[in-house]
CSV table of C-alpha atoms in Angstrom, one decimal:
chain,number,residue,atom,x,y,z
A,1,MET,CA,4.3,-21.3,15.9
A,2,THR,CA,6.9,-19.0,17.4
A,3,MET,CA,8.8,-16.3,15.6
A,4,SER,CA,12.0,-18.6,15.8
A,5,THR,CA,10.4,-21.5,14.2
A,6,PHE,CA,8.3,-19.6,11.7
A,7,ARG,CA,9.3,-20.8,7.9
A,8,SER,CA,7.8,-20.0,4.5
A,9,PRO,CA,8.0,-21.7,1.2
A,10,ASN,CA,9.9,-20.3,-2.0
A,11,THR,CA,7.8,-18.7,-4.6
A,12,VAL,CA,8.3,-17.8,-8.1
A,13,LEU,CA,8.8,-14.0,-7.0
A,14,ALA,CA,10.4,-14.7,-3.9
A,15,ASN,CA,13.4,-16.5,-5.9
A,16,ALA,CA,13.7,-13.5,-7.9
A,17,VAL,CA,14.2,-10.7,-5.5
A,18,GLU,CA,15.9,-10.2,-2.3
A,19,ASP,CA,13.5,-7.6,-0.5
A,20,ALA,CA,9.8,-7.4,-1.3
A,21,VAL,CA,10.5,-3.9,-2.7
A,22,ASP,CA,12.8,-5.0,-5.2
A,23,VAL,CA,10.0,-5.5,-7.7
A,24,LEU,CA,10.1,-1.2,-7.7
A,25,ARG,CA,13.7,-1.2,-8.6
A,26,PRO,CA,13.3,-1.6,-12.5
A,27,ARG,CA,10.9,1.4,-12.6
A,28,ILE,CA,13.1,3.4,-10.0
A,29,LEU,CA,15.9,2.6,-12.3
A,30,ALA,CA,14.3,3.3,-15.7
A,31,SER,CA,13.1,6.7,-15.0
A,32,ASP,CA,13.8,10.3,-13.1
A,33,ILE,CA,11.9,9.3,-10.0
A,34,GLU,CA,11.7,12.0,-7.3
A,35,SER,CA,9.2,10.3,-4.8
A,36,ILE,CA,7.0,7.2,-4.1
A,37,SER,CA,3.4,7.2,-3.3
A,38,PHE,CA,1.6,4.0,-2.2
A,39,SER,CA,-2.1,4.1,-2.3
A,40,VAL,CA,-4.3,1.7,-0.6
A,41,GLY,CA,-8.2,1.7,-0.9
A,42,THR,CA,-10.6,0.2,1.6
A,43,GLN,CA,-14.3,-0.2,1.5
A,44,ILE,CA,-16.1,1.5,4.5
A,45,ASN,CA,-18.7,-0.5,4.7
A,46,GLY,CA,-18.0,-1.7,8.5
A,47,ARG,CA,-15.5,-2.1,10.9
A,48,PRO,CA,-12.0,-2.9,9.4
A,49,HIS,CA,-10.8,-6.4,10.7
A,50,LEU,CA,-7.3,-7.8,10.8
A,51,GLY,CA,-6.6,-8.2,7.1
A,52,THR,CA,-7.5,-4.8,6.3
A,53,HIS,CA,-5.5,-3.2,8.8
A,54,LEU,CA,-2.5,-5.6,7.8
A,55,VAL,CA,-2.8,-4.3,4.1
A,56,GLN,CA,-2.6,-0.7,5.6
A,57,SER,CA,0.0,-1.2,7.8
A,58,LEU,CA,2.0,-2.7,5.1
A,59,ALA,CA,1.4,0.1,3.0
A,60,PHE,CA,3.2,2.2,5.6
A,61,LEU,CA,5.9,-0.2,6.1
A,62,LEU,CA,6.6,-0.5,2.3
A,63,ALA,CA,7.0,3.1,2.0
A,64,GLU,CA,9.5,3.4,4.9
A,65,HIS,CA,11.5,0.5,3.3
A,66,SER,CA,11.4,2.1,0.1
A,67,ARG,CA,12.4,5.3,1.3
A,68,ASP,CA,15.6,3.8,3.0
A,69,GLU,CA,16.4,1.3,0.3
A,70,PHE,CA,16.2,3.9,-2.6
A,71,GLY,CA,16.9,7.3,-0.8
A,72,ILE,CA,13.5,8.4,-2.3
A,73,GLU,CA,10.6,10.2,0.0
A,74,ALA,CA,7.6,8.3,0.2
A,75,SER,CA,4.1,8.8,1.1
A,76,VAL,CA,1.0,6.9,1.5
A,77,GLY,CA,-2.5,7.6,0.4
A,78,PHE,CA,-5.7,6.3,1.7
A,79,CYS,CA,-8.8,6.3,-0.1
A,80,ALA,CA,-12.2,5.6,1.5
A,81,LEU,CA,-14.4,4.0,-0.9
A,82,ASP,CA,-17.6,5.9,0.1
A,83,ASN,CA,-19.4,4.2,-3.1
A,84,SER,CA,-19.7,1.0,-0.8
A,85,PRO,CA,-23.1,-0.2,-0.8
A,86,ALA,CA,-24.9,1.0,2.5
A,87,GLU,CA,-28.4,-0.1,1.5
A,88,THR,CA,-29.7,-2.8,-0.6
A,89,THR,CA,-33.3,-3.4,-1.9
A,90,ARG,CA,-35.0,-5.3,-5.1
A,91,ALA,CA,-37.6,-3.5,-7.0
A,92,ASP,CA,-39.1,-4.3,-10.4
A,93,GLY,CA,-37.5,-7.9,-10.3
A,94,ARG,CA,-34.2,-5.9,-9.9
A,95,ARG,CA,-31.3,-5.2,-7.3
A,96,TYR,CA,-30.6,-1.8,-6.2
A,97,GLN,CA,-28.1,-0.4,-4.0
A,98,ARG,CA,-27.5,3.2,-2.2
A,99,ALA,CA,-23.8,3.7,-1.4
A,100,TYR,CA,-22.6,5.3,1.8
A,101,VAL,CA,-22.0,8.7,0.0
A,102,HIS,CA,-26.0,8.7,-0.6
A,103,SER,CA,-27.1,7.6,2.8
A,104,LEU,CA,-24.9,9.4,5.1
A,105,SER,CA,-24.0,12.9,5.1
A,106,ALA,CA,-20.4,14.3,4.6
A,107,ASP,CA,-19.9,14.9,8.0
A,108,GLU,CA,-21.0,11.5,8.9
A,109,ILE,CA,-18.6,10.0,6.6
A,110,THR,CA,-15.6,12.2,8.0
A,111,ALA,CA,-16.7,10.9,11.5
A,112,LEU,CA,-16.7,7.5,10.2
A,113,ILE,CA,-13.2,7.4,8.7
A,114,ALA,CA,-12.0,9.3,11.6
A,115,ARG,CA,-13.1,6.7,14.1
A,116,HIS,CA,-12.4,3.5,12.1
A,117,TYR,CA,-9.3,4.3,10.6
A,118,LEU,CA,-7.4,7.7,11.4
A,119,PRO,CA,-6.2,6.1,14.8
A,120,LEU,CA,-4.1,3.6,13.3
A,121,PHE,CA,-3.0,5.7,10.6
A,122,ASP,CA,-1.7,8.4,12.8
A,123,ALA,CA,-0.1,5.7,15.0
A,124,LEU,CA,1.6,4.3,11.9
A,125,GLN,CA,2.8,7.7,10.4
A,126,THR,CA,4.6,8.2,14.2
A,127,ARG,CA,6.0,4.7,14.0
A,128,THR,CA,7.5,5.0,10.6
A,129,ASN,CA,7.7,9.0,9.7
A,130,VAL,CA,5.7,8.3,6.6
A,131,PRO,CA,3.1,11.2,5.9
A,132,TYR,CA,-0.5,10.2,4.6
A,133,THR,CA,-3.3,11.6,3.2
A,134,VAL,CA,-7.1,10.8,3.0
A,135,SER,CA,-9.3,11.0,0.4
A,136,THR,CA,-12.6,9.6,-0.9
A,137,TYR,CA,-13.9,7.8,-4.1
A,138,THR,CA,-16.3,10.6,-4.4
A,139,GLN,CA,-13.4,13.0,-4.9
A,140,GLN,CA,-11.7,10.6,-7.0
A,141,GLN,CA,-14.5,10.4,-9.5
A,142,ASP,CA,-15.2,13.8,-9.2
A,143,SER,CA,-11.3,14.8,-10.6
A,144,PRO,CA,-11.4,16.0,-14.3
A,145,ALA,CA,-8.3,13.5,-15.0
A,146,TYR,CA,-10.7,10.4,-13.7
A,147,ARG,CA,-13.7,11.3,-15.7
A,148,ALA,CA,-11.7,12.4,-18.8
A,149,GLU,CA,-10.2,8.9,-18.8
A,150,PHE,CA,-13.6,7.1,-18.0
A,151,LEU,CA,-15.1,9.1,-21.2
A,152,ARG,CA,-12.1,7.8,-23.4
A,153,THR,CA,-13.0,4.1,-22.2
A,154,LEU,CA,-16.4,4.4,-24.0
A,155,GLU,CA,-14.8,4.6,-27.3
A,156,LEU,CA,-14.0,0.9,-26.9
A,157,LEU,CA,-16.9,0.4,-24.4
A,158,ASP,CA,-18.0,-3.2,-25.9
A,159,ASP,CA,-14.4,-4.4,-26.5
A,160,ILE,CA,-13.4,-3.9,-22.6
A,161,GLY,CA,-16.8,-5.2,-21.7
A,162,SER,CA,-15.5,-8.6,-22.5
A,163,TRP,CA,-12.6,-8.2,-19.9
A,164,LEU,CA,-14.4,-6.2,-17.2
A,165,ALA,CA,-17.6,-8.4,-17.3
A,166,PRO,CA,-16.8,-11.7,-18.9
A,167,ASN,CA,-20.1,-13.4,-18.1
A,168,THR,CA,-22.2,-10.8,-19.7
A,169,GLY,CA,-19.8,-8.4,-21.8
A,170,SER,CA,-21.5,-5.3,-20.4
A,171,ALA,CA,-19.6,-3.3,-17.8
A,172,HIS,CA,-21.4,-1.9,-15.1
A,173,ILE,CA,-21.8,1.9,-15.2
A,174,ARG,CA,-24.0,3.3,-12.0
A,175,LEU,CA,-25.2,6.3,-12.4
A,176,PRO,CA,-27.2,7.2,-9.2
A,177,CYS,CA,-30.5,8.5,-9.2
A,178,PRO,CA,-29.8,12.4,-8.6
A,179,VAL,CA,-33.1,12.5,-6.5
A,180,CYS,CA,-32.8,9.5,-4.2
A,181,GLY,CA,-29.2,8.2,-4.9
A,182,TRP,CA,-30.4,4.6,-5.5
A,183,ALA,CA,-29.0,2.8,-8.4
A,184,GLU,CA,-29.3,-0.4,-10.3
A,185,LYS,CA,-26.7,-2.8,-9.0
A,186,TYR,CA,-25.9,-4.2,-12.5
A,187,ALA,CA,-27.2,-1.3,-14.4
A,188,ASP,CA,-29.2,-3.8,-16.6
A,189,ARG,CA,-31.0,-0.4,-18.2
A,190,THR,CA,-28.4,2.0,-18.3
A,191,ARG,CA,-27.5,3.0,-21.7
A,192,LEU,CA,-25.1,5.3,-23.5
A,193,LEU,CA,-27.2,7.5,-25.5
A,194,GLU,CA,-24.6,10.0,-27.1
A,195,LEU,CA,-20.8,10.2,-27.1
A,196,ASP,CA,-18.9,13.1,-28.3
A,197,ASP,CA,-16.0,15.6,-27.3
A,198,ALA,CA,-18.1,17.3,-24.9
A,199,GLY,CA,-19.1,14.2,-23.0
A,200,ALA,CA,-21.6,11.2,-22.7
A,201,LEU,CA,-25.1,11.3,-22.2
A,202,PHE,CA,-26.7,8.0,-20.7
A,203,GLU,CA,-30.1,7.4,-19.5
A,204,ALA,CA,-31.1,4.8,-16.5
A,205,VAL,CA,-33.9,4.0,-14.4
A,206,CYS,CA,-34.6,4.5,-10.7
A,207,PHE,CA,-37.5,2.2,-9.1
A,208,GLU,CA,-39.2,5.2,-7.4
A,209,HIS,CA,-38.3,8.2,-10.0
A,210,GLY,CA,-38.5,6.5,-13.2
A,211,LEU,CA,-36.3,7.3,-16.4
A,212,TYR,CA,-33.4,9.9,-15.8
A,213,GLU,CA,-30.5,11.1,-17.8
A,214,ALA,CA,-26.8,11.8,-16.8
A,215,ASP,CA,-24.7,14.1,-18.8
A,216,ILE,CA,-21.0,13.0,-17.7
A,217,THR,CA,-18.6,15.5,-18.7
A,218,PRO,CA,-14.9,16.1,-17.3
A,219,LEU,CA,-15.9,18.5,-15.1
A,220,GLY,CA,-19.4,17.0,-13.6
A,221,GLY,CA,-22.6,16.0,-14.7
A,222,GLY,CA,-23.6,13.4,-12.1
A,223,TYR,CA,-22.1,10.8,-9.8
A,224,LEU,CA,-20.1,8.2,-11.5
A,225,ASP,CA,-19.9,4.8,-9.9
A,226,LEU,CA,-18.5,2.1,-11.8
A,227,ALA,CA,-18.2,-1.7,-11.1
A,228,THR,CA,-14.9,-2.7,-9.2
A,229,LEU,CA,-12.8,-3.9,-12.1
A,230,TYR,CA,-13.9,-0.9,-14.4
A,231,ARG,CA,-13.0,1.7,-11.6
A,232,ASN,CA,-9.4,0.2,-11.1
A,233,VAL,CA,-9.0,0.5,-14.8
A,234,VAL,CA,-10.1,4.1,-15.1
A,235,LYS,CA,-8.5,4.9,-11.7
A,236,GLU,CA,-4.9,3.3,-13.2
A,237,ARG,CA,-5.2,5.2,-16.0
A,238,SER,CA,-5.9,8.5,-14.3
A,239,TYR,CA,-2.2,9.0,-13.3
A,240,ARG,CA,-0.6,12.0,-15.2
A,241,PRO,CA,3.1,11.9,-16.0
A,242,ASP,CA,4.9,13.3,-12.8
A,243,ARG,CA,8.3,12.3,-11.1
A,244,THR,CA,6.1,10.3,-8.8
A,245,LEU,CA,6.2,6.6,-8.7
A,246,HIS,CA,2.5,5.6,-8.0
A,247,VAL,CA,2.3,1.9,-6.4
A,248,MET,CA,-1.0,0.5,-5.6
A,249,VAL,CA,-1.0,-1.8,-2.7
A,250,LYS,CA,-3.6,-4.6,-3.0
A,251,GLY,CA,-4.8,-7.6,-1.0
A,252,GLY,CA,-3.3,-10.7,-2.7
A,253,ASP,CA,-6.9,-11.7,-3.8
A,254,TRP,CA,-6.5,-9.0,-6.4
A,255,ALA,CA,-3.6,-11.1,-8.4
A,256,PHE,CA,-6.6,-12.8,-9.9
A,257,GLY,CA,-8.9,-9.6,-10.9
A,258,CYS,CA,-5.9,-7.9,-12.2
A,259,GLN,CA,-5.5,-10.5,-15.2
A,260,LEU,CA,-8.9,-9.0,-16.4
A,261,VAL,CA,-7.9,-5.4,-15.6
A,262,ASP,CA,-4.7,-5.8,-17.8
A,263,GLY,CA,-6.7,-7.2,-20.6
A,264,ALA,CA,-8.6,-3.9,-20.5
A,265,HIS,CA,-5.8,-2.0,-20.5
A,266,ALA,CA,-4.3,-3.8,-23.5
A,267,THR,CA,-7.5,-3.5,-25.5
A,268,LEU,CA,-7.5,0.4,-24.7
A,269,GLY,CA,-3.6,0.9,-25.8
A,270,LEU,CA,-1.0,3.2,-23.8
A,271,PRO,CA,-2.7,5.8,-21.5
A,272,ALA,CA,-1.3,9.3,-21.1
A,273,GLY,CA,1.1,8.5,-18.4
A,274,PRO,CA,2.6,5.2,-17.0
A,275,LEU,CA,0.3,2.9,-15.4
A,276,PRO,CA,1.4,2.3,-11.4
A,277,VAL,CA,3.1,-0.6,-10.3
A,278,ARG,CA,1.0,-2.9,-8.1
A,279,ILE,CA,2.2,-4.8,-5.0
A,280,PHE,CA,0.1,-7.7,-3.6
A,281,THR,CA,0.3,-8.1,0.0
A,282,PRO,CA,-0.5,-11.7,1.8
A,283,GLN,CA,-4.0,-12.9,1.8
A,284,ILE,CA,-5.8,-13.6,5.3
A,285,LEU,CA,-7.4,-16.9,5.3
A,286,GLY,CA,-10.1,-18.5,7.7
A,287,SER,CA,-9.9,-22.1,8.8
A,288,ASP,CA,-11.6,-23.2,5.6
A,289,GLY,CA,-9.3,-21.6,3.2
A,290,GLY,CA,-11.3,-18.8,2.6
A,291,LYS,CA,-10.3,-15.3,2.3
A,292,LEU,CA,-11.3,-13.2,5.7
A,293,SER,CA,-14.1,-11.2,4.1
A,294,LYS,CA,-16.5,-8.3,6.1
A,295,SER,CA,-19.3,-9.7,3.7
A,296,LEU,CA,-18.9,-13.1,4.8
A,297,LEU,CA,-19.0,-12.3,8.3
A,298,ARG,CA,-21.8,-10.0,7.9
A,299,GLU,CA,-24.0,-12.8,5.7
A,300,ALA,CA,-23.0,-15.2,8.7
A,301,ALA,CA,-24.1,-12.7,11.4
A,302,GLU,CA,-27.3,-12.2,9.4
A,303,ALA,CA,-28.1,-15.8,8.8
A,304,GLY,CA,-27.6,-16.5,12.7
A,305,LEU,CA,-24.8,-18.7,12.2
A,306,ALA,CA,-22.2,-18.9,15.3
A,307,GLN,CA,-18.6,-17.9,14.8
A,308,ASP,CA,-15.8,-20.2,15.4
A,309,ASP,CA,-15.0,-20.2,18.8
A,310,SER,CA,-11.3,-20.9,18.1
A,311,THR,CA,-11.1,-17.4,16.5
A,312,PRO,CA,-9.9,-14.7,18.5
A,313,ALA,CA,-12.5,-11.9,18.5
A,314,TRP,CA,-9.8,-9.3,17.8
A,315,LEU,CA,-9.1,-10.8,14.7
A,316,LEU,CA,-12.4,-9.8,13.4
A,317,ASP,CA,-12.8,-6.6,15.5
A,318,PRO,CA,-9.5,-5.3,16.3
A,319,SER,CA,-11.0,-3.1,19.0
A,320,ALA,CA,-11.3,-6.4,21.0
A,321,TRP,CA,-7.7,-6.9,21.2
A,322,PRO,CA,-6.7,-7.8,24.8
A,323,GLY,CA,-4.5,-4.8,25.5
A,324,THR,CA,-4.0,-1.3,24.6
A,325,GLN,CA,-4.0,0.5,21.2
A,326,GLU,CA,-0.2,0.7,21.5
A,327,ASP,CA,0.1,-2.9,22.2
A,328,TYR,CA,-1.8,-3.9,19.1
A,329,VAL,CA,0.0,-1.2,16.9
A,330,GLU,CA,3.2,-2.8,18.3
A,331,ALA,CA,2.1,-6.4,17.5
A,332,LEU,CA,0.6,-5.3,14.1
A,333,THR,CA,3.8,-3.6,12.9
A,334,GLY,CA,6.1,-6.4,14.4
A,335,LEU,CA,3.8,-8.8,12.2
A,336,GLY,CA,4.5,-6.7,9.2
A,337,GLU,CA,8.1,-6.2,10.0
A,338,LEU,CA,8.4,-10.0,9.9
A,339,VAL,CA,6.6,-10.6,6.8
A,340,LEU,CA,8.6,-7.9,5.1
A,341,SER,CA,12.0,-9.6,6.4
A,342,ASP,CA,11.8,-12.2,3.6
A,343,PRO,CA,10.1,-12.3,0.1
A,344,ARG,CA,9.2,-15.8,1.1
A,345,HIS,CA,6.9,-14.6,4.1
A,346,PHE,CA,5.8,-11.8,2.0
A,347,PHE,CA,4.4,-13.4,-1.1
A,348,ARG,CA,2.4,-15.8,0.5
A,349,SER,CA,-1.0,-16.2,2.5
A,350,TYR,CA,-1.7,-16.7,6.2
A,351,THR,CA,-4.4,-18.5,8.0
A,352,THR,CA,-6.0,-16.7,11.1
A,353,THR,CA,-4.6,-19.5,13.3
A,354,ALA,CA,-1.1,-18.5,12.2
A,355,LEU,CA,-1.7,-14.9,12.5
A,356,GLU,CA,-2.9,-15.3,16.0
A,357,ALA,CA,0.3,-17.4,17.2
A,358,LEU,CA,2.6,-14.8,15.4
A,359,MET,CA,1.0,-11.6,16.7
A,360,SER,CA,0.8,-13.3,20.1
A,361,ALA,CA,4.4,-14.3,20.3
A,362,PRO,CA,6.3,-12.7,22.9
A,363,LYS,CA,8.9,-10.0,21.3
A,364,PRO,CA,12.5,-10.3,22.5
A,365,ALA,CA,13.6,-7.6,24.7
A,366,THR,CA,16.6,-5.4,23.5
A,367,HIS,CA,19.5,-4.4,26.0
A,368,ASN,CA,18.0,-0.8,26.0
A,369,SER,CA,16.9,0.2,29.3
A,370,GLN,CA,15.0,3.0,27.9
A,371,ALA,CA,13.1,0.7,25.4
A,372,LYS,CA,14.2,2.7,22.3
A,373,ARG,CA,12.5,1.2,19.0
A,374,PRO,CA,15.2,0.1,16.7
A,375,ARG,CA,15.2,1.7,13.3
A,376,THR,CA,14.7,-0.8,10.6
A,377,MET,CA,16.9,-0.6,7.5
A,378,PRO,CA,17.1,-3.3,4.6
A,379,ILE,CA,20.6,-3.7,3.2
A,380,TYR,CA,22.1,-6.1,0.8
A,381,ARG,CA,23.5,-9.4,1.8
A,382,GLN,CA,27.1,-8.4,0.9
A,383,TYR,CA,27.0,-5.5,3.0
A,384,PHE,CA,24.9,-7.2,5.9
A,385,ASP,CA,27.6,-9.7,6.3
A,386,LEU,CA,30.3,-7.2,6.7
A,387,ILE,CA,28.2,-5.4,9.3
A,388,ALA,CA,27.4,-8.8,11.2
A,389,THR,CA,30.9,-9.8,11.2
A,390,GLY,CA,32.0,-6.2,12.5
A,391,GLU,CA,34.2,-5.3,9.4
A,392,LYS,CA,31.9,-2.8,8.2
A,393,THR,CA,31.4,0.1,10.9
A,394,VAL,CA,30.3,2.9,9.0
A,395,GLU,CA,26.9,3.0,6.8
A,396,VAL,CA,26.5,5.5,4.0
A,397,ARG,CA,23.0,7.3,3.2
A,398,VAL,CA,21.6,10.3,1.3
A,399,ALA,CA,20.4,13.0,3.7
A,400,TYR,CA,16.7,12.4,4.0
A,401,GLU,CA,14.3,14.2,6.4
A,402,SER,CA,13.8,10.7,7.7
A,403,MET,CA,17.7,9.9,8.1
A,404,LYS,CA,18.6,13.2,9.4
A,405,ARG,CA,16.2,12.3,12.5
A,406,ILE,CA,18.7,9.6,13.8
A,407,ARG,CA,20.7,10.7,16.5
A,408,VAL,CA,23.6,9.3,18.2
A,409,GLU,CA,22.5,6.3,20.7
A,410,ASP,CA,19.8,5.4,18.5
A,411,LEU,CA,19.3,1.7,17.5
A,412,ILE,CA,19.5,0.6,13.8
A,413,ASN,CA,18.4,-3.1,13.0
A,414,PHE,CA,20.0,-4.0,9.6
A,415,THR,CA,18.0,-6.7,8.0
A,416,CYS,CA,18.3,-9.1,4.8
A,417,ARG,CA,15.7,-11.5,4.4
A,418,GLU,CA,15.4,-13.4,7.7
A,419,LEU,CA,18.5,-12.0,9.0
A,420,ASN,CA,18.9,-9.3,11.7
A,421,CYS,CA,21.8,-7.3,12.9
A,422,LEU,CA,21.1,-4.9,15.6
A,423,THR,CA,23.7,-1.7,16.0
A,424,LYS,CA,23.8,1.3,17.9
A,425,VAL,CA,24.9,4.5,16.4
A,426,THR,CA,28.1,6.1,17.8
A,427,ARG,CA,28.7,8.8,15.6
A,428,ILE,CA,27.2,10.8,12.8
A,429,GLY,CA,29.0,12.4,9.8
A,430,ARG,CA,27.4,15.1,7.4
A,431,TYR,CA,28.8,15.8,4.1
A,432,ARG,CA,28.1,17.6,0.9
A,433,THR,CA,29.2,14.8,-1.5
A,434,PHE,CA,30.1,11.0,-1.5
A,435,LYS,CA,33.7,12.2,-2.7
A,436,GLU,CA,33.9,14.7,0.3
A,437,MET,CA,32.8,11.8,2.5
A,438,PHE,CA,35.7,9.6,1.4
A,439,ASP,CA,38.1,12.2,2.2
A,440,THR,CA,37.2,12.2,6.0
A,441,GLU,CA,35.8,8.4,6.7
A,442,ARG,CA,38.0,5.7,6.5
A,443,LEU,CA,37.8,3.8,3.3
A,444,GLU,CA,37.9,0.3,5.1
A,445,ALA,CA,35.3,1.2,7.6
A,446,VAL,CA,32.7,2.0,4.7
A,447,ASN,CA,33.5,-1.3,2.8
A,448,PRO,CA,36.9,-3.3,3.5
A,449,LYS,CA,36.5,-5.2,0.3
A,450,ALA,CA,36.7,-2.3,-2.4
A,451,THR,CA,38.5,0.7,-3.5
A,452,GLU,CA,37.2,4.2,-3.3
A,453,ALA,CA,36.5,3.8,-7.2
A,454,GLU,CA,34.5,0.8,-6.5
A,455,GLN,CA,32.7,2.0,-3.8
A,456,LEU,CA,31.7,5.3,-5.5
A,457,GLU,CA,30.4,3.3,-8.6
A,458,ALA,CA,28.2,1.0,-6.1
A,459,ILE,CA,26.9,4.3,-4.3
A,460,TYR,CA,26.0,6.0,-7.5
A,461,ALA,CA,24.0,2.8,-8.7
A,462,ILE,CA,22.1,3.1,-5.6
A,463,PHE,CA,21.8,6.9,-5.3
A,464,PRO,CA,21.7,8.9,-8.5
A,465,PRO,CA,23.5,12.1,-8.7
A,466,HIS,CA,20.6,14.3,-8.2
A,467,LYS,CA,20.1,12.8,-4.9
A,468,GLU,CA,23.8,13.7,-3.7
A,469,THR,CA,22.3,17.2,-3.9
A,470,LEU,CA,20.3,16.6,-0.5
A,471,GLY,CA,23.6,15.9,1.3
A,472,VAL,CA,25.1,12.6,2.6
A,473,LEU,CA,25.1,11.2,6.2
A,474,THR,CA,27.1,8.5,7.5
A,475,PHE,CA,26.3,6.5,10.6
A,476,GLU,CA,29.2,4.9,12.6
A,477,ILE,CA,27.7,2.0,14.4
A,478,GLU,CA,28.7,-0.9,16.8
A,479,ARG,CA,27.1,-4.2,17.3
A,480,VAL,CA,24.6,-4.9,20.0
A,481,ASN,CA,23.6,-8.0,21.6
A,482,PRO,CA,20.2,-8.6,22.6
A,483,SER,CA,19.8,-9.5,26.1
């Protein structure tokens, strides 16, 4: 498989949008959004594999594309799930687990995150000019908003239990022992004793320290570890109304689980603020069609099963990439750009065999002797065609910080689905308003097929008036033929 022969099938969603970030457009148009925050969470139980890295890199690339498409500042928030099980045991005929947060010190968890995640995040921030923040699940569960939403769900605990644990009807609420940190995995003997305006009183059982109580309030009272579906319901409901659009970036396997999450939301009724948007990234599949999974890899290793010799080691452990870290990031972001170049590429799954071919394919060289990396700008087909034919030679954007970093001689690669058009910036104009811009720029250079009034109407449909206050930039461009 090569880049030039890569094909993807149509899907229901891909047929409805021109760009993967179009799924955000209805929420942006319906509200006064000032920024977009893309959230991605990862269990820290082991070194991340390529599937994890792809989801994380796509969070940065989606933020970059959204910023450039909608003229809104974007950021990435990474949540390290330090409630991931680090140890498991059996006692009293039941399974118990202890999370990383209770098995490692705070300094050890910080070091683990710095070793396995921050080098890639730093490289992606440099590549996209998208800032990021890091938090842990421990910090998330300790926030008053999260704990308050959890307490609200307890009023309908029996009703949401059938959604969050359809097999038993009982949602798992793990409250680790305050002495040793062990908790029943399925919370079999955890009981809600009291619920009032002040909080909730639970009792649970530790195999080592016996019966104990946990008094959960919005301000504290014990560690709150919820099963995965329940945790996501509370997390999504804990966002408070603001002028930021919150977007959850999830692996494609989450599309199935969110059916149950949404059932719980419907049962609970409307939250205090709007629920975040979800974007599901492509699943990475093994040769048998199963999702690439750290737990399956670990179970296979513990059982002494041999790995498939045809699978390159770097797909499972990116540190084994046969090259530099810079080469790996270049290949990873190149793959992400390919996936984002057409919704048909994005809303689908990939086998490890396909990813190996795509990431190992030689990249076409550009004309630029200094090897500047082109800036990618998605654009509507009607404008793309005008740029490709040379009729449109001036592109108009809001003066975001990211746009103000573009310089004369920089390369801009305009994209529309699978189409690309490489250009070079020859001049930059700076204006206070779009009207002032049209007083200087040639109308036909911006769009030879529309009047000034038509162009202003189209521009304001993309960039609301309050964005115009940031200022206006124009980029005069010329076509570049790759060689």
